Structure formats: C-alpha cells, structure tokens
CSV table of C-alpha atoms in Angstrom, one decimal:
chain,number,residue,atom,x,y,z
E,8,MET,CA,-98.6,-34.9,46.9
E,9,THR,CA,-96.4,-35.9,44.0
E,10,ASP,CA,-94.3,-38.0,46.4
E,11,TYR,CA,-97.2,-40.1,47.4
E,12,LEU,CA,-98.3,-40.5,43.9
E,13,TYR,CA,-94.9,-41.5,42.9
E,14,ASP,CA,-94.8,-44.2,45.7
E,15,LEU,CA,-98.1,-45.5,44.3
E,16,LEU,CA,-96.7,-45.8,40.9
E,17,VAL,CA,-93.3,-47.3,41.8
E,18,PRO,CA,-94.5,-51.0,42.1
E,19,HIS,CA,-96.0,-50.7,38.5
E,20,LEU,CA,-92.8,-49.1,37.3
E,21,GLU,CA,-90.7,-51.9,38.8
E,22,LYS,CA,-92.5,-54.4,36.6
E,23,THR,CA,-92.3,-52.5,33.3
E,24,SER,CA,-88.8,-50.9,33.6
E,25,SER,CA,-85.4,-51.4,35.2
E,26,THR,CA,-83.8,-49.4,37.8
E,27,GLU,CA,-81.7,-47.5,35.3
E,28,THR,CA,-84.6,-46.4,33.2
E,29,ARG,CA,-87.0,-45.7,36.1
E,30,PRO,CA,-87.9,-41.9,36.3
E,31,ASN,CA,-86.2,-40.0,39.1
E,32,VAL,CA,-88.6,-38.4,41.6
E,33,ASN,CA,-86.5,-35.3,41.7
E,34,ASP,CA,-86.5,-34.8,38.0
E,35,PRO,CA,-88.4,-31.7,37.1
E,36,ALA,CA,-90.2,-33.4,34.2
E,37,THR,CA,-91.2,-36.2,36.5
E,38,ILE,CA,-92.6,-33.6,39.0
E,39,ASN,CA,-94.4,-31.7,36.5
E,40,TYR,CA,-96.1,-34.8,35.0
E,41,LEU,CA,-97.1,-36.1,38.4
E,42,SER,CA,-98.6,-32.6,39.2
E,43,ARG,CA,-100.5,-32.8,36.0
E,44,LEU,CA,-101.9,-36.2,36.9
E,45,THR,CA,-103.4,-34.9,40.1
E,46,THR,CA,-105.3,-32.3,38.2
E,47,LEU,CA,-107.0,-34.8,35.9
E,48,GLN,CA,-110.3,-36.6,36.5
E,49,LEU,CA,-110.5,-40.4,36.9
E,50,ASP,CA,-112.2,-40.8,33.6
E,51,SER,CA,-109.4,-38.9,31.8
E,52,LEU,CA,-106.8,-41.0,33.6
E,53,ARG,CA,-108.5,-44.3,32.4
E,54,GLY,CA,-109.3,-43.3,28.9
E,55,ALA,CA,-107.7,-40.3,27.4
E,56,GLU,CA,-104.3,-40.4,29.3
E,57,PRO,CA,-103.1,-43.7,28.0
E,58,LYS,CA,-103.8,-42.7,24.5
E,59,LEU,CA,-101.9,-39.5,24.9
E,60,LEU,CA,-98.9,-41.4,26.4
E,61,ALA,CA,-99.1,-43.9,23.5
E,62,GLN,CA,-99.2,-41.2,20.9
E,63,ALA,CA,-96.3,-39.3,22.6
E,64,SER,CA,-94.3,-42.5,22.7
E,65,HIS,CA,-95.0,-43.1,19.1
E,66,SER,CA,-93.9,-39.7,18.0
E,67,THR,CA,-90.9,-39.9,20.2
E,68,LEU,CA,-90.0,-43.2,18.6
E,69,LEU,CA,-90.4,-41.7,15.1
E,70,SER,CA,-88.3,-38.8,16.0
E,71,LEU,CA,-85.6,-41.0,17.3
E,72,GLN,CA,-85.8,-43.1,14.2
E,73,SER,CA,-85.5,-40.1,11.9
E,74,LEU,CA,-82.7,-38.7,14.1
E,75,SER,CA,-80.8,-42.0,13.8
E,76,THR,CA,-81.2,-42.0,10.2
E,77,ARG,CA,-79.9,-38.5,9.7
E,78,SER,CA,-77.2,-38.4,12.2
E,79,SER,CA,-76.1,-42.1,12.5
E,80,LYS,CA,-72.4,-41.3,11.6
E,81,SER,CA,-72.2,-38.4,14.1
E,82,ILE,CA,-73.8,-40.5,16.8
E,83,ILE,CA,-71.4,-43.4,16.1
E,84,ALA,CA,-68.4,-40.9,16.2
E,85,SER,CA,-69.7,-39.3,19.3
E,86,ALA,CA,-70.1,-42.8,21.0
E,87,ASP,CA,-66.5,-43.6,19.9
E,88,HIS,CA,-65.2,-40.3,21.2
E,89,LEU,CA,-67.1,-40.9,24.4
E,90,SER,CA,-65.6,-44.2,24.9
E,91,HIS,CA,-62.2,-42.8,24.5
E,92,LEU,CA,-62.8,-39.7,26.6
E,93,LYS,CA,-61.8,-41.4,29.8
E,94,ARG,CA,-58.5,-42.6,28.5
E,95,GLY,CA,-57.9,-39.2,26.9
E,96,LEU,CA,-58.6,-37.5,30.2
E,97,SER,CA,-56.1,-39.7,32.0
E,98,ASP,CA,-53.5,-39.1,29.4
E,99,LEU,CA,-54.2,-35.3,29.5
E,100,ALA,CA,-53.7,-35.5,33.3
E,101,SER,CA,-50.4,-37.3,33.0
E,102,ASP,CA,-49.2,-34.9,30.2
E,103,THR,CA,-50.1,-32.0,32.4
E,104,GLY,CA,-48.0,-33.3,35.1
E,105,LEU,CA,-45.1,-33.8,32.9
E,106,VAL,CA,-45.5,-30.1,31.4
E,107,ARG,CA,-45.7,-28.9,35.0
E,108,ASP,CA,-42.4,-30.7,35.8
E,109,ASP,CA,-40.8,-29.3,32.6
E,110,MET,CA,-41.9,-25.8,33.3
E,111,LEU,CA,-39.6,-25.8,36.3
E,112,VAL,CA,-36.7,-26.9,34.2
E,113,LEU,CA,-37.6,-24.3,31.5
E,114,ASP,CA,-37.7,-21.7,34.3
E,115,LYS,CA,-34.4,-22.6,35.4
E,116,ALA,CA,-33.0,-22.5,31.9
E,117,ALA,CA,-34.7,-19.1,31.3
E,118,VAL,CA,-33.2,-17.7,34.5
E,119,ASN,CA,-29.7,-19.0,33.5
E,120,PHE,CA,-29.9,-17.6,30.0
E,121,SER,CA,-30.9,-14.3,31.3
E,122,GLU,CA,-28.0,-14.3,33.8
E,123,LYS,CA,-25.6,-15.5,31.0
E,124,TYR,CA,-26.5,-13.1,28.3
E,125,SER,CA,-27.3,-10.1,30.5
E,126,ARG,CA,-26.0,-6.7,29.2
E,127,SER,CA,-25.3,-5.4,32.7
E,128,GLY,CA,-22.1,-7.6,32.9
E,129,GLU,CA,-19.2,-8.7,30.7
E,130,ASN,CA,-20.0,-11.7,28.4
E,131,GLU,CA,-17.7,-13.3,25.9
E,132,VAL,CA,-20.4,-14.7,23.8
E,133,LEU,CA,-22.2,-11.4,23.6
E,134,ASP,CA,-18.8,-9.6,22.7
E,135,ARG,CA,-18.3,-12.1,19.9
E,136,ARG,CA,-21.7,-11.6,18.6
E,137,LYS,CA,-21.4,-7.8,18.8
E,138,LYS,CA,-18.1,-8.0,16.9
E,139,ALA,CA,-19.5,-10.4,14.2
E,140,LEU,CA,-22.6,-8.0,13.8
E,141,LEU,CA,-20.3,-5.0,13.6
E,142,MET,CA,-18.0,-6.7,11.0
E,143,TYR,CA,-21.1,-7.6,9.0
E,144,ARG,CA,-22.3,-4.0,8.9
E,145,ASN,CA,-18.9,-2.8,8.0
E,146,VAL,CA,-17.9,-5.6,5.5
E,147,ASP,CA,-17.6,-3.1,2.6
E,148,ARG,CA,-15.2,-0.9,4.6
E,149,ILE,CA,-13.1,-3.8,5.6
E,150,SER,CA,-13.1,-5.1,2.1
E,151,ASP,CA,-11.7,-1.7,0.9
E,152,ILE,CA,-9.1,-1.8,3.6
E,153,LEU,CA,-8.0,-5.3,2.6
E,154,ASP,CA,-7.6,-4.0,-1.1
E,155,LEU,CA,-5.3,-1.3,-0.1
E,156,PRO,CA,-2.0,-3.4,-0.4
E,157,THR,CA,-3.2,-4.8,-3.8
E,158,LEU,CA,-3.9,-1.2,-5.0
E,159,LEU,CA,-0.6,0.0,-3.7
E,160,SER,CA,1.3,-2.9,-5.5
E,161,SER,CA,-0.6,-2.3,-8.7
E,162,ALA,CA,0.2,1.5,-8.6
E,163,ILE,CA,3.9,0.7,-8.2
E,164,ASN,CA,4.0,-2.0,-10.8
E,165,SER,CA,2.1,0.3,-13.3
E,166,SER,CA,4.7,3.0,-12.6
E,167,ASN,CA,7.5,0.4,-13.2
E,168,THR,CA,6.0,-0.6,-16.5
E,169,LEU,CA,5.4,2.9,-17.7
E,170,GLY,CA,8.8,4.1,-16.7
E,171,THR,CA,9.4,7.9,-16.4
E,172,SER,CA,5.8,8.5,-17.9
E,173,GLY,CA,4.3,6.7,-14.9
E,174,ASN,CA,4.3,9.6,-12.5
E,175,THR,CA,0.8,9.3,-11.5
E,176,GLY,CA,1.3,5.7,-10.3
E,177,TYR,CA,4.0,6.8,-7.8
E,178,ALA,CA,2.0,9.7,-6.6
E,179,SER,CA,-1.0,7.5,-6.0
E,180,ALA,CA,1.2,5.0,-4.2
E,181,LEU,CA,2.5,7.6,-1.9
E,182,ASP,CA,-1.0,8.7,-1.1
E,183,LEU,CA,-2.1,5.2,-0.5
E,184,HIS,CA,0.8,4.6,1.8
E,185,ALA,CA,0.2,7.8,3.7
E,186,HIS,CA,-3.5,6.7,4.2
E,187,ILE,CA,-2.4,3.2,5.3
E,188,LYS,CA,0.1,4.8,7.8
E,189,ARG,CA,-2.5,7.2,9.1
E,190,LEU,CA,-5.0,4.2,9.7
E,191,HIS,CA,-2.2,2.3,11.5
E,192,LEU,CA,-1.5,5.3,13.7
E,193,LEU,CA,-5.2,5.6,14.6
E,194,TYR,CA,-5.8,1.9,15.3
E,195,GLN,CA,-2.5,0.6,16.6
E,196,ASP,CA,-4.1,-2.4,18.4
E,197,SER,CA,-5.6,-3.8,15.2
E,198,LYS,CA,-3.9,-6.8,14.0
E,199,LEU,CA,-5.4,-6.5,10.6
E,200,LEU,CA,-4.2,-3.0,10.1
E,201,LYS,CA,-0.8,-4.0,11.4
E,202,SER,CA,-0.5,-6.7,8.8
E,203,ILE,CA,-1.7,-4.3,6.1
E,204,TYR,CA,0.8,-1.7,7.2
E,205,ASN,CA,3.7,-4.4,7.1
E,206,GLN,CA,2.6,-5.2,3.5
E,207,ALA,CA,2.6,-1.6,2.6
E,208,GLU,CA,6.0,-1.1,4.1
E,209,GLU,CA,7.3,-4.0,2.0
E,210,ALA,CA,5.8,-2.6,-1.2
E,211,MET,CA,7.3,0.9,-0.3
E,212,ARG,CA,10.7,-0.7,0.0
E,213,GLU,CA,10.3,-2.2,-3.3
E,214,MET,CA,9.3,1.2,-4.7
E,215,THR,CA,12.3,2.7,-3.1
E,216,THR,CA,14.5,0.2,-4.8
E,217,ASN,CA,12.9,1.0,-8.1
E,218,LEU,CA,13.4,4.6,-7.6
E,219,ILE,CA,17.1,4.1,-6.7
E,220,MET,CA,17.5,2.0,-9.9
E,221,SER,CA,15.9,4.8,-11.9
E,222,LEU,CA,18.5,7.2,-10.6
E,223,ARG,CA,21.1,4.8,-12.0
E,224,GLY,CA,19.4,4.7,-15.4
E,225,GLN,CA,21.0,6.3,-18.5
E,226,GLY,CA,19.7,9.5,-20.0
E,227,ILE,CA,17.8,10.6,-16.9
E,228,LYS,CA,16.5,14.2,-17.2
E,229,LEU,CA,16.6,16.9,-14.6
E,230,ALA,CA,12.8,16.9,-14.2
E,231,ALA,CA,12.6,13.2,-13.7
E,232,ALA,CA,15.5,13.2,-11.2
E,233,MET,CA,13.8,16.0,-9.2
E,234,ARG,CA,10.6,14.1,-9.0
E,235,THR,CA,12.5,10.9,-8.0
E,236,ILE,CA,14.3,12.8,-5.3
E,237,GLY,CA,11.1,14.3,-4.1
E,238,TRP,CA,9.4,10.9,-4.0
E,239,LEU,CA,12.5,9.6,-2.0
E,240,ARG,CA,12.1,12.4,0.4
E,241,ARG,CA,8.4,11.3,1.2
E,242,ILE,CA,9.3,7.7,1.3
E,243,ALA,CA,12.5,7.9,3.4
E,244,PRO,CA,12.3,11.1,5.5
E,245,ASP,CA,15.2,10.0,7.6
E,246,LEU,CA,17.4,10.3,4.5
E,247,ALA,CA,16.2,13.5,3.6
E,248,GLY,CA,17.3,15.4,6.5
E,249,SER,CA,16.2,19.1,7.2
E,250,PRO,CA,14.8,21.2,4.6
E,251,SER,CA,17.9,23.3,4.4
E,252,ASP,CA,20.1,20.1,4.2
E,253,GLU,CA,20.5,17.5,1.5
E,254,GLY,CA,20.8,14.8,4.1
E,255,SER,CA,21.9,11.4,2.8
E,256,LEU,CA,19.9,11.8,-0.5
E,257,GLY,CA,22.7,13.9,-2.0
E,258,ALA,CA,25.2,11.1,-1.5
E,259,LEU,CA,22.8,8.5,-2.7
E,260,PHE,CA,22.2,10.6,-5.9
E,261,LEU,CA,26.0,10.9,-6.5
E,262,VAL,CA,26.5,7.2,-5.9
E,263,CYS,CA,23.8,6.2,-8.3
E,264,ARG,CA,25.0,8.6,-11.0
E,265,LEU,CA,28.6,7.6,-10.5
E,266,ALA,CA,27.6,3.9,-10.8
E,267,ASN,CA,26.0,4.9,-14.2
E,268,LEU,CA,29.0,6.8,-15.3
E,269,VAL,CA,31.2,3.7,-14.5
E,270,SER,CA,28.8,1.5,-16.3
E,271,MET,CA,29.1,3.7,-19.3
E,272,LEU,CA,32.8,3.8,-19.1
E,273,GLU,CA,32.9,0.0,-18.7
E,274,ALA,CA,31.1,-0.3,-22.0
E,275,LEU,CA,34.4,0.8,-23.6
E,276,ASP,CA,36.0,-2.4,-22.5
E,277,PRO,CA,36.6,-3.6,-26.1
E,278,LEU,CA,38.7,-0.4,-26.8
E,279,ARG,CA,40.4,-0.8,-23.3
E,280,GLU,CA,41.4,-4.3,-24.2
E,281,LEU,CA,43.1,-3.0,-27.4
E,282,ALA,CA,44.8,-0.4,-25.3
E,283,ASP,CA,45.9,-3.0,-22.8
E,284,GLN,CA,47.4,-5.0,-25.6
E,285,GLU,CA,49.4,-1.9,-26.7
E,286,THR,CA,50.6,-1.5,-23.1
E,287,ILE,CA,51.9,-5.1,-23.2
E,288,ARG,CA,53.7,-4.6,-26.5
E,289,ARG,CA,55.2,-1.3,-25.2
E,290,LEU,CA,56.4,-2.8,-22.1
E,291,ALA,CA,57.8,-5.8,-24.0
E,292,ASN,CA,59.7,-3.4,-26.5
E,293,LYS,CA,60.8,-1.0,-23.8
E,294,ASP,CA,64.5,-1.8,-24.3
E,295,ASN,CA,64.2,-0.9,-28.0
E,296,ILE,CA,62.3,2.3,-27.2
E,297,THR,CA,65.0,3.5,-24.8
E,298,ASN,CA,67.8,2.7,-27.4
E,299,GLY,CA,66.2,5.5,-29.7
E,300,ASN,CA,63.9,3.5,-31.8
E,301,ALA,CA,60.5,5.1,-32.2
E,302,TRP,CA,57.3,3.6,-30.8
E,303,SER,CA,54.7,3.3,-33.6
E,304,GLY,CA,51.8,2.2,-31.5
E,305,GLY,CA,49.2,4.1,-29.4
E,306,GLN,CA,46.4,4.5,-32.0
E,307,GLN,CA,44.0,2.2,-30.2
E,308,THR,CA,44.9,3.8,-26.8
E,309,GLU,CA,44.3,7.2,-28.3
E,310,ARG,CA,40.8,6.1,-29.4
E,311,TYR,CA,40.0,4.7,-26.0
E,312,LEU,CA,41.2,7.8,-24.1
E,313,LYS,CA,39.3,10.2,-26.4
E,314,ARG,CA,36.1,8.4,-26.0
E,315,TYR,CA,36.7,7.9,-22.3
E,316,ILE,CA,37.3,11.7,-21.8
E,317,GLU,CA,34.3,12.6,-24.0
E,318,ILE,CA,31.9,10.4,-21.9
E,319,PHE,CA,33.6,11.5,-18.6
E,320,ARG,CA,33.1,15.2,-19.6
E,321,GLU,CA,29.5,14.9,-20.6
E,322,GLN,CA,28.5,12.7,-17.7
E,323,SER,CA,30.4,14.5,-14.9
E,324,PHE,CA,29.1,17.9,-16.0
E,325,ALA,CA,25.5,16.6,-16.0
E,326,ILE,CA,25.9,14.9,-12.5
E,327,ILE,CA,27.3,18.0,-10.8
E,328,SER,CA,24.9,20.5,-12.6
E,329,MET,CA,21.9,18.2,-11.9
E,330,PHE,CA,23.0,17.9,-8.3
E,331,LYS,CA,23.2,21.7,-7.8
E,332,SER,CA,19.7,22.1,-9.3
E,333,ILE,CA,18.3,19.4,-7.2
E,334,PHE,CA,20.1,20.3,-3.9
E,335,PRO,CA,20.5,24.1,-4.0
E,336,SER,CA,21.1,24.2,-0.2
E,337,ALA,CA,24.0,21.7,-0.5
E,338,GLU,CA,26.4,24.7,-1.3
E,339,ALA,CA,25.7,26.1,2.1
E,340,VAL,CA,28.6,24.4,3.9
E,341,ARG,CA,30.4,25.7,7.0
E,342,SER,CA,33.8,27.2,6.2
E,343,ASP,CA,35.3,25.4,9.1
E,344,ASP,CA,34.0,21.9,8.2
E,345,PRO,CA,36.7,19.3,7.3
E,346,GLY,CA,36.7,19.1,3.4
E,347,ILE,CA,38.6,20.2,0.4
E,348,HIS,CA,39.9,23.7,0.5
E,349,LEU,CA,41.4,23.9,-2.9
E,350,LYS,CA,41.4,27.3,-4.6
E,351,SER,CA,41.1,25.7,-8.1
E,352,LEU,CA,37.9,23.9,-7.1
E,353,GLU,CA,36.2,27.2,-6.2
E,354,LEU,CA,33.8,25.6,-3.8
E,355,LYS,CA,31.5,28.1,-2.1
E,356,THR,CA,31.4,27.7,1.7
E,357,ILE,CA,28.9,29.8,3.8
E,358,THR,CA,27.5,29.2,7.3
E,359,PRO,CA,24.3,27.2,7.3
E,360,ILE,CA,21.2,28.2,9.2
E,361,GLN,CA,21.1,25.0,11.2
E,362,GLU,CA,23.4,25.0,14.3
E,363,PRO,CA,25.7,22.0,14.9
E,364,ILE,CA,25.1,19.5,17.6
E,365,LYS,CA,27.5,20.3,20.5
E,366,ASP,CA,27.8,16.6,21.4
E,367,GLU,CA,29.1,15.7,17.9
E,368,PRO,CA,32.2,17.7,17.1
E,369,LEU,CA,32.2,16.3,13.5
E,370,LEU,CA,28.8,17.6,12.7
E,371,PRO,CA,27.4,19.1,10.6
E,372,LEU,CA,29.0,17.0,7.8
E,373,PRO,CA,30.1,18.7,4.7
E,374,SER,CA,28.1,18.3,1.5
E,375,ALA,CA,28.6,15.1,-0.6
E,376,LEU,CA,29.6,17.3,-3.4
E,377,ALA,CA,32.6,18.7,-1.6
E,378,THR,CA,34.7,15.5,-2.2
E,379,PHE,CA,32.9,14.1,-5.3
E,380,PRO,CA,34.9,16.2,-7.8
E,381,MET,CA,38.1,14.9,-6.3
E,382,HIS,CA,36.8,11.3,-6.8
E,383,LEU,CA,36.0,12.1,-10.3
E,384,MET,CA,39.5,13.7,-10.9
E,385,GLU,CA,41.0,10.6,-9.3
E,386,LEU,CA,39.1,8.3,-11.6
E,387,LEU,CA,40.2,10.4,-14.7
E,388,THR,CA,43.8,10.9,-13.7
E,389,GLU,CA,44.3,7.2,-12.9
E,390,LYS,CA,43.3,6.2,-16.5
E,391,LEU,CA,45.4,8.9,-18.0
E,392,LYS,CA,48.5,8.0,-16.0
E,393,GLN,CA,48.0,4.3,-17.0
E,394,TYR,CA,47.4,4.7,-20.8
E,395,MET,CA,49.1,8.1,-21.7
E,396,PRO,CA,52.6,6.5,-22.0
E,397,ASN,CA,51.1,4.4,-24.9
E,398,VAL,CA,50.6,7.7,-27.0
E,399,GLN,CA,54.0,8.9,-28.1
E,400,ASP,CA,52.8,11.0,-31.0
E,401,LYS,CA,53.1,14.7,-30.2
E,402,ALA,CA,50.0,15.8,-32.0
E,403,SER,CA,47.9,13.0,-30.5
E,404,ARG,CA,49.2,13.8,-26.9
E,405,GLU,CA,48.5,17.5,-27.3
E,406,SER,CA,45.0,16.6,-28.7
E,407,LEU,CA,44.3,14.4,-25.6
E,408,LEU,CA,45.6,17.0,-23.2
E,409,THR,CA,43.5,19.7,-24.9
E,410,GLN,CA,40.5,17.6,-24.5
E,411,VAL,CA,41.3,17.2,-20.8
E,412,LEU,CA,41.6,20.9,-20.5
E,413,TYR,CA,38.2,21.4,-22.2
E,414,CYS,CA,36.8,18.8,-19.6
E,415,ALA,CA,38.4,20.8,-16.8
E,416,GLY,CA,37.0,24.0,-18.1
E,417,SER,CA,33.6,22.4,-18.3
E,418,LEU,CA,33.7,21.4,-14.7
E,419,GLY,CA,35.2,24.7,-13.8
E,420,ARG,CA,31.9,26.4,-14.7
E,421,LEU,CA,30.6,24.4,-11.8
E,422,GLY,CA,33.4,25.2,-9.5
E,423,ALA,CA,35.5,22.0,-10.0
E,424,ASP,CA,38.4,23.1,-12.4
E,425,PHE,CA,41.2,20.7,-12.2
E,426,GLY,CA,43.3,22.0,-15.1
E,427,MET,CA,46.4,22.3,-13.0
E,428,THR,CA,46.5,18.4,-12.4
E,429,LEU,CA,48.0,18.1,-16.0
E,430,ALA,CA,51.5,18.6,-14.4
E,431,SER,CA,51.0,15.4,-12.6
E,432,LEU,CA,49.9,13.5,-15.7
E,433,VAL,CA,53.2,13.6,-17.6
E,434,ASP,CA,56.4,12.0,-16.3
E,435,ASP,CA,59.8,13.7,-16.9
E,436,ASP,CA,61.0,10.6,-18.7
E,437,SER,CA,58.2,10.5,-21.2
E,438,ASN,CA,58.9,14.2,-22.0
E,439,SER,CA,62.7,13.9,-22.3
E,440,GLU,CA,62.5,13.7,-26.0
E,441,TYR,CA,60.6,17.0,-26.3
E,442,ALA,CA,62.2,20.4,-26.0
E,443,GLU,CA,61.6,22.7,-23.0
E,444,PRO,CA,59.2,23.9,-21.8
E,445,PRO,CA,57.3,20.8,-20.8
E,446,GLU,CA,54.6,19.4,-22.8
E,447,TRP,CA,51.8,20.4,-20.4
E,448,VAL,CA,52.9,24.0,-20.4
E,449,ALA,CA,52.8,24.4,-24.1
E,450,VAL,CA,49.4,22.7,-24.2
E,451,MET,CA,48.0,25.1,-21.6
E,452,LYS,CA,49.4,28.2,-23.4
E,453,LYS,CA,47.8,27.2,-26.6
E,454,HIS,CA,44.6,26.4,-24.8
E,455,ARG,CA,44.6,29.9,-23.1
E,456,ILE,CA,45.3,31.6,-26.4
E,457,LEU,CA,42.5,29.9,-28.1
E,458,ALA,CA,40.2,30.6,-25.1
E,459,SER,CA,41.1,34.3,-25.2
E,460,ARG,CA,40.3,34.4,-28.9
E,461,LEU,CA,36.9,32.8,-28.3
E,462,GLU,CA,36.2,35.3,-25.6
E,463,LEU,CA,37.2,38.2,-27.9
E,464,LEU,CA,35.1,36.9,-30.6
E,465,SER,CA,32.1,36.3,-28.4
E,466,GLY,CA,32.7,39.9,-27.1
E,467,THR,CA,32.7,41.3,-30.5
E,468,VAL,CA,29.6,39.6,-31.5
E,469,SER,CA,27.8,40.8,-28.4
E,470,GLY,CA,29.1,44.4,-28.9
E,471,GLN,CA,27.8,44.4,-32.5
E,472,SER,CA,24.3,43.1,-31.2
E,473,LYS,CA,24.3,46.1,-28.9
E,474,VAL,CA,25.4,48.7,-31.3
E,475,ALA,CA,23.1,47.6,-34.1
E,476,PRO,CA,19.8,49.0,-32.5
E,477,SER,CA,21.4,52.3,-31.7
E,478,SER,CA,22.6,52.8,-35.2
E,479,ILE,CA,19.2,51.9,-36.5
E,480,GLY,CA,17.7,54.5,-34.2
E,481,VAL,CA,20.3,57.2,-35.5
E,482,ALA,CA,19.5,56.3,-39.1
E,483,SER,CA,15.8,56.7,-38.4
E,484,LYS,CA,16.4,60.3,-36.9
E,485,HIS,CA,18.6,61.3,-39.7
E,486,PRO,CA,17.3,60.0,-42.9
E,487,ASN,CA,19.2,60.2,-46.1
E,488,PRO,CA,18.1,62.9,-48.4
C-alpha cells in the first residue's frame, strides 16, 4: 500500500526536490509516514496535514538554526575533519603497509638478537658484560687490592724513617707481603695480581737491602740484630736454611759486621797516616839505627795501634758473642768437616741432626764462624807486623803486646784465643837488643802472673761473700753475753 502511495507522490516530489533529497522508499521514517497517511481521512489530508507539516518544518528549521548557533565551531571542525578523512585513511593504509613490512625486519632482528645473546652458548659480548658487571660489584675489593703495593711501600718507608724503633712497620710489611703472595698463589692466572706481586717483590727486595744495611750500622744491639735476622728469615727463606742450621744468614751477618768493623778501623786513617810517616822515616834512617843510634820515633804508631786494638777487641767480641746468641745451632758442626782444628781456638764440634747429602761430598758446610776468627786474627796480625817495628820503646811494646793478650783473652771466652800468635809478631832482628828470654815470653809471663792474681782476688772476694752469711748465722745462735 505504501509503495503505491509513494509512486503517486513521486511526480510531485520530482518537482519540489532533487534526486539527492528525495525520500527513500525503504527508509523506515518514510514507510511510517506513508502508513500514517493511509489512516487519515481526506479532510485531514487537505486541511490539517499541511499545517502539521509546515509547523514541523518550522520547528525543525528553528532547531537547526539554534544548533548551528551553538555548535557552529564543532560543525566546521567536523566538516574539515570529514574532508580530510579520506586522505587520512589512505595515509593510514600506506603506513600500515610500511609497518607490516618493517615488522618482518624487526622479527628477523629479534631472532638474530636472541641467537646472538643466548645464554645457552658462548658469547664474547655477554662475557665482557658479565666481567664488567662483576668488576662493578667488586670495585671496592679491587681498589683495596690495588692499594696493597702502596701500603707495603709506605710500611717499609716508615720503618726506614723510624730506624730501629720502626719494628711495627716491618712486621706489617711482612704480613702484607704474605697476603699478596697468598693471593698470587690462589689466582695465578690473574695479570693484575701478577703485576701486584711483582711490585711487592720489588718492595721486598728494597726491604731486604735496608735490613742488610741495618746489619752494617754502628751500635746495633742484640735485640735489634735478632729481629733483623728473623725478618730476613721470613723474606729470604732460601738463605735461612733448615731450623737447625744457620744457612747463609750466618755468613751474611758476619760479612755485614766485618764491614762495620773495617769502616770503624778506617776511621783511624789520620792516625794511620802519621804512623806511615814514621814508617817512612824509620826506613829512611835504617842505616843509622843499625849502627847503634837509638830510634826516637813511634809515638804516633803507638797511639794508632792502641786505638786499633781497642776497637778491634770491642767489636770482635761483640760480633762473635752476638753471632752465637743469634745462631745457637751454628756450633753444631760435624767433627769430620773441613775446617780449623786448632786447639787454641777451642771450637766445639758435634754431629748435627741433619744428615749430609750423599751426592755432595763437601756437604754439610761448616759454620761461617769456623773460619771467621782466623780472618780476624789475620786482620790484626797484619797490622801489628806492619807497624810494630816502628815502636822501639820497651815499655810501649810491652803495653801493646799486653793489650793484644787482653784482646786474645776476651775472644778466648768465646773459644777464639789467639795468644800464641804473639810469637809470630816479633822478629828476631827487632829483639836482638833485648836480653833473653824473647820479648813475647816475658810479656806472657807477666800477663799470666797478673791474671792469676786477679783470679785469686776474685776467689777471695767470692769466698768472703759465702762465709759472711754463715758467720752471721753463728753469731745469732751464740749471742754475746
């Protein structure tokens, strides 16, 4: 019914509206309106319906005008957006295609990245990053390790500055070196620890040099020497040998102290030069002396020899006694070892605990102290033989020889008595003007008499000290009335 009605109204609609504004027959609003028209009477269609349509059109026009007034900007913006919507959709389509193409490239890159940085296999980049992360986490420990050589050098330098009082510095340096050595043994493949270990070894060589130089110093005490030898045992265990053997440290100690002795004796060079001048004058006047003229010189030589013997006695006794205190096991030398077997030296020889090496027939070597007293005696006798002829005064010569005997007795307390060497110090020609017995015999007799008197005096004093308490006890038991 609505279709027929629509067909009737189409010619009228073509006159009043264009094709674009013509109502669509399939529109629900059009269908509802045509259905409503079929229900109206003819009078309503002619009179009331046009008025209603005009009123509805007017109200719609007013609504559109108010809407355009209120939302003109939104409508304009919507119109602009609508005009650009087609171009935006085309751009979106093209960009979507580009994204689709790039997604393939991104997928390949993601696959390559996952394969490259996979933890299942070895990867150099990951290894470097792991090492960097590990280093970052342990930067404090690495910094402490890098500071170890500096701390070691500071400890050694502080001990050198303080001298004998810087015992704590050397002890700390040895502890630091032991720690660095332990780290090097644990991580031998580390180049960093190897470099630190090399620096520590260089510092310890410097410390060893300083310790050896301290052994050559003047006025070193027994406690300081024992500490120094103990530190050298820890620094250079190869030189220390076994616990029951002195190793090479004994020889090192004797060499250092001998160098100190020689330097102290060389300090007497001004007196020695005066003695040399007297020697030159004596040799120049040798013919006059042989003709019976008396030699009036020798005073400067006597001063030189007295001071020389005095320094020699003090220092030689200190060296040997200090050596025996530091190396008590050095006296345990095999009796069949090659060495000095002089009865006057009274060197004790016992069999050591350590067995000799069968492949080395010359081992074990004797103690360095076995030949050291002979070297000291040669040092003294050489000077005496050189300068004793300058001293012709009998009292002066006897005084010098007595001083030599005291020196020999001092070393005899340590098993190195060389008193019998006096016989080789005096030539027969120099003693021709003196009556028999020889000069050295008379000096030894006087020395022995004086020594016996001193022993008797010391025995009397000790006997009185023992008797005094007993006499006091008897007096207390029997008091005087």
